[in-house]
Amino acid sequence: MADSTPKTTLAPGGRPGFRPAAPHPREEERLNSLHSLHVLDSDHEKRYDDLTRLVADIFDVPICLVSLVDEDRQWFKAHCGLDARQTGRDLAFCAHALHEERFLVINDARQDERFFDNALVTGPPHVCFYAGAVLRDSSGLPLGTLCLIDHKPRQLDTAQLERLERCALLVENELIQRDALLAERARATLQANIDPITGYSLRRRYLQRMTAWLEERASQGALQVILVKLQNAERLRKQQGVDFYEGVLQSLSHQLNENFDDEGLLKGRVSHDTLMILLPRDQALHGSANSRPDLLIGAGTFVSDSMSAAELVEVVEEELVCASEWAPKEKGVQFADLTDNLNLRLEMNNRFAQALRDNELCIHLQPIVTAGSQGLSGQEVLLRWQDKNRWIPPIRCCASPDTRGWMRNSISGCCAEAAPC
């Protein structure tokens, strides 16, 4: 019969020393399962803390832990009676418990060849008694333990061990339910951020993704933007119904996906009737206008290093709306090259801040004439800006929402002081 007595190892100097636990036979699977729970290094959660306090009271021990054994550490999801949040795996009693079917019980660690020289026994927290019930995932792989620790020798009878196991099952259920809850929340968040009709990011998520997307490509120079606006959206909804309207949008997104299928592109539904795609300048533009009714398609190349994602989207949308007045129309489709207007707009946005600092705006008095009598009835005061011998309209210089608010307030203030003749 093979000798089942634990073999003693010698530490430097010939003295018996503690032995770290061997890896679990299915260690890689076990770690993958543990990490998939996304519980390691998570914040304190009251229900786990309440459970450890309750278990400590039931068994009358000073320390109770929910311990999860990671690759090179044991980490405590909850810890009653112990301030530490983790210890090294080589010292962990719980790492030995992973090899047990149900429990690992050490009545007096000072007398156990595996642990008597362990730093957790010879020093704080001075583990003497240890009882750990194994925590498992839904497939049965061990993740850690619900463990009891005392500073003096103890023994547990069969009824107490069964009670500890039932408490461990409560912790297991919390871990599994937590995983299911996080997965459900992730699905709900994804659904809230993705347009179910086109599969594109909705505006809020699109702006979040754009911020990171622009930062990643800050050194790559010019970018391109493609916009498709359904001009007759409200009429389609009222006359043809919601299903028809959504079908048109879905068809548009499918065609865009066929022409722009690179995963590195950024696609969004920025409003109820407008789709937007950002792509690097060197990405081929092989999309083509088709006979979809009343479409406004805008495309442009631009460089932006001073605007937020929200400001950039707002500028592009405004330029697209302006393009509806001048873009040529053929077979119900308007196609507008926004490159010059976008770059002028972005340039003016940067220049306008400097113009305000340098006091380049001038006041212009404009008469108000009564239509019937052709008489002068009053005057209004306008702020005007001339840059490089060209008058700049307000929409070209005020890309920032804050700046536009300042302009509105300033002009309103001037107009309020206009005196009648």
Coordinates of C-alpha atoms in Angstrom, one line a residue:
M1 CA 0.0 0.0 0.0
A2 CA 1.3 3.4 -0.9
D3 CA 2.3 5.7 2.0
S4 CA -0.4 8.4 2.3
T5 CA 1.5 10.4 4.9
P6 CA 2.5 13.8 3.5
K7 CA 6.2 14.0 2.7
T8 CA 8.2 16.7 4.5
T9 CA 10.3 19.0 2.5
L10 CA 13.4 20.7 3.9
A11 CA 13.8 24.4 3.8
P12 CA 17.3 26.0 3.5
G13 CA 19.3 24.9 6.5
G14 CA 17.7 21.5 6.8
R15 CA 14.6 22.6 8.6
P16 CA 11.2 21.3 7.5
G17 CA 9.2 23.9 5.6
F18 CA 5.8 24.5 4.2
R19 CA 4.8 23.1 0.8
P20 CA 2.9 25.2 -1.7
A21 CA -0.1 23.4 -3.3
A22 CA 0.4 21.8 -6.7
P23 CA -1.6 23.3 -9.6
H24 CA -5.1 21.8 -10.1
P25 CA -5.2 19.1 -12.8
R26 CA -7.4 21.3 -14.9
E27 CA -5.7 24.5 -13.9
E28 CA -6.1 26.4 -17.3
E29 CA -9.8 25.6 -17.5
R30 CA -10.3 26.5 -13.9
L31 CA -8.6 29.9 -14.3
N32 CA -10.5 30.7 -17.5
S33 CA -13.8 30.0 -15.6
L34 CA -12.7 32.1 -12.7
H35 CA -11.7 35.1 -14.9
S36 CA -14.9 34.8 -16.9
L37 CA -16.9 35.7 -13.8
H38 CA -15.3 39.2 -13.8
V39 CA -15.3 39.1 -10.0
L40 CA -11.6 39.4 -9.2
D41 CA -10.7 42.8 -7.9
S42 CA -14.3 43.9 -7.9
D43 CA -15.7 46.3 -5.3
H44 CA -17.1 45.2 -1.9
E45 CA -20.6 43.9 -2.2
K46 CA -22.8 44.0 0.9
R47 CA -24.4 40.6 0.4
Y48 CA -21.0 38.8 0.4
D49 CA -19.9 40.7 3.5
D50 CA -23.2 39.9 5.2
L51 CA -22.7 36.2 4.4
T52 CA -19.2 36.0 5.9
R53 CA -20.3 37.9 9.0
L54 CA -23.2 35.5 9.4
V55 CA -21.1 32.4 8.9
A56 CA -18.5 33.7 11.4
D57 CA -21.2 34.1 14.0
I58 CA -22.7 30.7 13.3
F59 CA -19.3 28.9 13.8
D60 CA -18.0 31.4 16.4
V61 CA -14.7 32.0 14.6
P62 CA -12.9 35.4 14.4
I63 CA -12.2 35.1 10.6
C64 CA -14.4 34.1 7.7
L65 CA -13.3 34.5 4.0
V66 CA -14.7 34.1 0.5
S67 CA -11.4 33.2 -1.1
L68 CA -10.9 32.8 -4.9
V69 CA -7.6 31.3 -6.0
D70 CA -6.0 33.1 -9.0
E71 CA -2.9 32.2 -10.9
D72 CA -0.4 33.5 -8.3
R73 CA -2.6 34.8 -5.5
Q74 CA -5.7 34.1 -3.4
W75 CA -8.1 37.1 -3.5
F76 CA -10.8 37.7 -0.9
K77 CA -14.2 38.7 -2.3
A78 CA -15.3 39.1 1.3
H79 CA -13.3 39.1 4.5
C80 CA -14.7 39.2 8.0
G81 CA -12.1 39.7 10.7
L82 CA -9.2 40.2 8.3
D83 CA -8.0 43.5 6.8
A84 CA -5.9 41.9 4.0
R85 CA -7.6 41.7 0.5
Q86 CA -5.2 39.0 -0.9
T87 CA -2.1 36.9 -0.1
G88 CA 0.3 35.0 -2.3
R89 CA -0.9 31.6 -3.7
D90 CA 2.1 29.8 -2.4
L91 CA 1.0 30.5 1.2
A92 CA -2.7 29.8 0.6
F93 CA -4.4 27.0 2.5
C94 CA -7.3 27.4 -0.1
A95 CA -5.0 26.4 -2.9
H96 CA -4.7 23.0 -1.2
A97 CA -8.4 22.8 -0.8
L98 CA -8.9 22.9 -4.6
H99 CA -7.7 19.3 -4.7
E100 CA -10.4 18.2 -2.2
E101 CA -13.9 16.9 -3.1
R102 CA -15.8 18.9 -0.4
F103 CA -13.6 20.2 2.4
L104 CA -10.2 20.8 3.7
V105 CA -10.0 20.8 7.5
I106 CA -6.8 21.5 9.5
N107 CA -7.5 21.2 13.2
D108 CA -4.1 22.6 14.3
A109 CA -1.8 23.9 11.5
R110 CA 1.1 24.1 14.0
Q111 CA 1.1 20.3 14.0
D112 CA 0.6 19.8 10.2
E113 CA 3.8 19.2 8.2
R114 CA 2.4 21.1 5.2
F115 CA 1.7 24.3 7.2
F116 CA 3.5 24.6 10.5
D117 CA 6.2 26.7 8.9
N118 CA 3.9 28.8 6.8
A119 CA 4.2 32.5 7.3
L120 CA 0.4 32.8 7.8
V121 CA 0.8 30.4 10.7
T122 CA 4.0 31.7 12.3
G123 CA 2.9 35.3 11.7
P124 CA -0.3 37.3 11.3
P125 CA -3.1 36.3 11.1
H126 CA -1.6 33.3 13.1
V127 CA -3.8 30.6 11.5
C128 CA -4.2 27.6 13.7
F129 CA -7.6 26.1 12.8
Y130 CA -8.7 26.2 9.1
A131 CA -11.8 24.7 7.5
G132 CA -12.6 25.5 3.8
A133 CA -15.6 24.3 1.9
V134 CA -14.8 24.2 -1.9
L135 CA -16.7 26.7 -4.1
R136 CA -17.3 25.5 -7.6
D137 CA -18.6 26.9 -10.9
S138 CA -21.6 25.6 -12.8
S139 CA -19.5 22.9 -14.4
G140 CA -17.9 21.7 -11.2
L141 CA -14.5 23.3 -11.4
P142 CA -13.1 24.6 -8.1
L143 CA -12.7 28.4 -7.8
G144 CA -11.9 28.8 -4.1
T145 CA -13.4 28.3 -0.7
L146 CA -15.7 29.6 1.9
C147 CA -13.3 29.2 4.8
L148 CA -13.2 29.5 8.6
I149 CA -10.1 30.5 10.6
D150 CA -9.3 30.5 14.2
H151 CA -6.2 31.3 16.3
K152 CA -6.7 28.2 18.4
P153 CA -7.2 24.5 17.6
R154 CA -10.8 23.5 16.7
Q155 CA -12.7 20.5 15.4
L156 CA -15.9 20.3 13.4
D157 CA -18.4 17.4 13.7
T158 CA -20.3 16.0 10.7
A159 CA -23.3 18.2 11.2
Q160 CA -21.1 21.4 11.3
L161 CA -19.4 20.4 8.1
E162 CA -22.7 19.9 6.4
R163 CA -23.8 23.3 7.6
L164 CA -20.6 24.9 6.3
E165 CA -21.2 23.2 2.9
R166 CA -24.7 24.6 2.8
C167 CA -23.3 28.1 3.5
A168 CA -20.8 27.5 0.6
L169 CA -23.6 26.7 -1.7
L170 CA -25.2 30.1 -0.9
V171 CA -21.9 31.7 -1.9
E172 CA -21.7 29.6 -5.1
N173 CA -25.2 30.7 -6.1
E174 CA -24.3 34.3 -5.5
L175 CA -21.2 34.0 -7.8
I176 CA -23.2 32.2 -10.5
Q177 CA -26.2 34.7 -10.3
R178 CA -23.7 37.6 -10.3
D179 CA -22.2 36.3 -13.5
A180 CA -25.7 35.9 -15.1
L181 CA -26.7 39.4 -13.9
L182 CA -23.6 41.0 -15.3
A183 CA -24.2 39.2 -18.6
E184 CA -27.8 40.4 -18.7
R185 CA -26.7 43.9 -17.9
A186 CA -24.1 43.7 -20.7
R187 CA -26.8 42.5 -23.2
A188 CA -29.2 45.3 -22.1
T189 CA -26.4 47.9 -22.4
L190 CA -25.5 46.7 -25.9
Q191 CA -29.2 46.8 -26.9
A192 CA -29.5 50.3 -25.6
N193 CA -26.5 51.4 -27.6
I194 CA -27.1 49.6 -30.8
D195 CA -29.8 50.6 -33.3
P196 CA -31.9 47.4 -33.9
I197 CA -32.8 48.5 -37.4
T198 CA -29.3 49.3 -38.9
G199 CA -27.0 47.6 -36.4
Y200 CA -25.1 50.9 -36.1
S201 CA -24.2 52.6 -32.8
L202 CA -26.8 55.1 -31.6
R203 CA -25.6 58.7 -31.1
R204 CA -24.5 58.5 -27.5
R205 CA -22.5 55.3 -28.0
Y206 CA -21.2 56.6 -31.3
L207 CA -19.8 59.7 -29.7
Q208 CA -18.1 57.6 -27.0
R209 CA -16.6 55.3 -29.6
M210 CA -15.6 58.2 -31.8
T211 CA -13.6 59.9 -29.0
A212 CA -11.3 56.8 -28.8
W213 CA -11.4 56.3 -32.5
L214 CA -10.1 59.8 -33.2
E215 CA -7.4 59.5 -30.5
E216 CA -6.1 56.3 -32.1
R217 CA -5.8 58.0 -35.5
A218 CA -4.6 61.4 -34.3
S219 CA -1.3 61.0 -36.1
Q220 CA -2.8 59.6 -39.3
G221 CA -3.7 62.9 -40.9
A222 CA -6.9 63.5 -42.8
L223 CA -10.1 61.5 -42.3
Q224 CA -13.2 60.9 -44.4
V225 CA -16.8 61.2 -43.5
I226 CA -19.8 59.7 -45.3
L227 CA -23.3 60.8 -44.4
V228 CA -26.6 59.6 -45.7
K229 CA -29.7 61.6 -44.8
L230 CA -33.2 60.4 -45.6
Q231 CA -34.8 63.8 -46.6
N232 CA -38.4 62.7 -46.6
A233 CA -38.3 60.7 -43.4
E234 CA -41.4 62.2 -41.7
R235 CA -43.5 61.9 -44.9
L236 CA -42.4 58.3 -45.3
R237 CA -43.4 57.5 -41.7
K238 CA -46.8 59.1 -42.0
Q239 CA -47.7 58.0 -45.5
Q240 CA -46.1 54.5 -45.8
G241 CA -45.9 53.5 -42.1
V242 CA -43.1 52.8 -39.6
D243 CA -42.4 49.4 -41.1
F244 CA -41.8 50.8 -44.5
Y245 CA -39.6 53.6 -43.1
E246 CA -37.5 51.3 -41.1
G247 CA -37.2 49.0 -44.1
V248 CA -35.7 51.9 -46.1
L249 CA -33.2 52.6 -43.4
Q250 CA -32.3 49.0 -43.1
S251 CA -31.8 48.7 -46.9
L252 CA -29.6 51.8 -46.8
S253 CA -27.4 50.4 -44.0
H254 CA -27.1 47.1 -45.9
Q255 CA -25.9 48.9 -49.0
L256 CA -23.4 51.0 -47.0
N257 CA -22.1 47.8 -45.4
E258 CA -21.5 46.2 -48.8
N259 CA -19.5 49.2 -49.9
F260 CA -17.8 49.9 -46.5
D261 CA -17.2 46.6 -44.8
D262 CA -13.9 47.2 -43.0
E263 CA -14.1 46.6 -39.3
G264 CA -11.9 49.6 -38.7
L265 CA -14.7 52.0 -39.8
L266 CA -16.9 53.7 -37.4
K267 CA -20.6 53.5 -38.2
G268 CA -23.4 55.3 -36.4
R269 CA -27.1 56.3 -36.6
V270 CA -26.5 59.9 -35.4
S271 CA -30.2 60.9 -35.7
H272 CA -33.5 59.3 -36.7
D273 CA -32.9 60.0 -40.4
T274 CA -29.1 60.2 -40.7
L275 CA -26.4 57.5 -40.9
M276 CA -22.7 58.4 -40.5
I277 CA -19.4 56.6 -41.3
L278 CA -15.9 57.7 -40.4
L279 CA -13.0 56.2 -42.2
P280 CA -9.3 56.8 -42.9
R281 CA -8.5 59.0 -45.9
D282 CA -6.8 56.2 -47.8
Q283 CA -9.9 54.0 -47.6
A284 CA -11.3 53.7 -51.1
L285 CA -14.7 55.5 -51.6
H286 CA -16.5 53.1 -53.9
G287 CA -20.0 53.8 -52.7
S288 CA -22.4 55.0 -55.4
A289 CA -25.6 57.0 -55.3
N290 CA -28.7 55.0 -56.4
S291 CA -32.3 55.6 -57.0
R292 CA -33.4 55.7 -53.4
P293 CA -36.0 58.5 -53.1
D294 CA -35.0 61.8 -51.6
L295 CA -31.6 60.9 -50.2
L296 CA -28.9 63.5 -49.3
I297 CA -25.5 61.9 -49.3
G298 CA -22.5 63.9 -48.1
A299 CA -18.8 62.9 -48.1
G300 CA -15.7 64.8 -47.2
T301 CA -12.1 64.7 -46.1
F302 CA -11.0 66.7 -43.2
V303 CA -8.4 67.2 -40.5
S304 CA -9.6 67.8 -36.9
D305 CA -7.3 68.0 -33.9
S306 CA -9.1 70.5 -31.7
M307 CA -12.8 69.4 -31.5
S308 CA -14.6 66.8 -29.4
A309 CA -16.5 64.0 -31.0
A310 CA -19.8 65.7 -30.1
E311 CA -18.7 69.0 -31.7
L312 CA -17.5 67.3 -34.8
V313 CA -20.7 65.4 -35.4
E314 CA -22.7 68.6 -34.9
V315 CA -20.5 70.4 -37.4
V316 CA -20.9 67.6 -40.0
E317 CA -24.6 67.5 -39.5
E318 CA -25.0 71.2 -40.0
E319 CA -22.9 71.2 -43.2
L320 CA -25.1 68.3 -44.5
V321 CA -28.2 70.3 -43.8
C322 CA -26.7 73.4 -45.6
A323 CA -25.8 71.1 -48.5
S324 CA -29.4 70.3 -49.2
E325 CA -29.7 73.9 -50.6
W326 CA -26.9 73.6 -53.1
A327 CA -26.0 70.0 -53.8
P328 CA -27.0 68.9 -57.3
K329 CA -29.9 66.4 -57.5
E330 CA -30.3 63.5 -59.8
K331 CA -33.0 60.8 -59.7
G332 CA -34.0 61.8 -56.2
V333 CA -30.5 61.7 -54.8
Q334 CA -28.4 64.7 -53.8
F335 CA -24.6 64.1 -53.5
A336 CA -22.5 66.8 -51.8
D337 CA -18.7 67.0 -51.5
L338 CA -18.3 68.6 -48.0
T339 CA -14.5 68.6 -48.0
D340 CA -14.0 72.4 -48.6
N341 CA -16.9 73.5 -46.4
L342 CA -15.8 71.2 -43.5
N343 CA -12.2 72.3 -43.6
L344 CA -13.2 76.0 -43.8
R345 CA -15.6 75.4 -40.9
L346 CA -12.9 73.7 -38.8
E347 CA -10.3 76.3 -39.7
M348 CA -12.7 79.1 -38.8
N349 CA -13.6 77.4 -35.5
N350 CA -9.9 77.7 -34.5
R351 CA -9.5 81.2 -35.9
F352 CA -12.6 82.5 -34.3
A353 CA -11.3 81.9 -30.8
Q354 CA -8.2 84.0 -31.7
A355 CA -10.5 86.6 -33.3
L356 CA -12.3 87.0 -30.0
R357 CA -9.1 87.4 -28.1
D358 CA -7.8 89.9 -30.7
N359 CA -11.0 91.9 -30.8
E360 CA -11.4 91.4 -34.6
L361 CA -15.2 91.6 -34.6
C362 CA -16.8 94.9 -35.6
I363 CA -20.1 96.5 -35.0
H364 CA -22.4 97.1 -37.9
L365 CA -25.5 99.4 -37.7
Q366 CA -28.3 98.2 -40.0
P367 CA -31.4 100.3 -40.6
I368 CA -34.9 98.9 -40.3
V369 CA -37.3 100.1 -43.0
T370 CA -41.1 99.9 -42.7
A371 CA -42.4 98.1 -45.8
G372 CA -45.5 100.3 -46.3
S373 CA -44.2 103.8 -45.8
Q374 CA -40.6 103.0 -46.8
G375 CA -39.6 105.1 -43.8
L376 CA -36.8 104.4 -41.4
S377 CA -38.3 102.9 -38.2
G378 CA -35.3 101.8 -36.3
Q379 CA -31.9 100.1 -36.5
E380 CA -30.3 96.9 -35.3
V381 CA -26.7 96.4 -34.2
L382 CA -24.9 93.4 -35.7
L383 CA -21.5 91.8 -34.9
R384 CA -19.6 91.0 -38.0
W385 CA -16.2 89.3 -38.6
Q386 CA -14.0 89.9 -41.7
D387 CA -11.2 87.4 -42.1
K388 CA -8.8 87.6 -45.1
N389 CA -11.0 90.1 -46.9
R390 CA -14.1 87.8 -46.6
W391 CA -17.1 88.2 -44.4
I392 CA -17.7 85.1 -42.4
P393 CA -21.3 84.0 -41.7
P394 CA -22.0 82.9 -38.1
I395 CA -22.5 79.3 -39.0
R396 CA -18.9 79.1 -40.3
C397 CA -17.2 80.5 -37.2
C398 CA -19.2 79.1 -34.3
A399 CA -18.7 75.3 -34.3
S400 CA -18.6 75.1 -30.6
P401 CA -22.0 75.1 -28.8
D402 CA -20.5 77.3 -26.0
T403 CA -19.3 79.8 -28.6
R404 CA -22.6 79.9 -30.4
G405 CA -24.3 80.6 -27.1
W406 CA -21.9 83.5 -26.5
M407 CA -22.7 84.9 -30.0
R408 CA -26.4 84.6 -29.5
N409 CA -26.3 86.4 -26.1
S410 CA -23.9 89.1 -27.5
I411 CA -26.1 89.8 -30.6
S412 CA -29.3 89.7 -28.5
G413 CA -27.8 92.2 -26.2
C414 CA -26.8 94.6 -29.1
C415 CA -30.2 94.3 -30.7
A416 CA -31.9 95.0 -27.4
E417 CA -30.2 98.4 -27.3
A418 CA -31.3 99.4 -30.9
A419 CA -33.1 102.7 -30.7
P420 CA -36.1 103.7 -32.9
C421 CA -35.8 106.7 -35.1

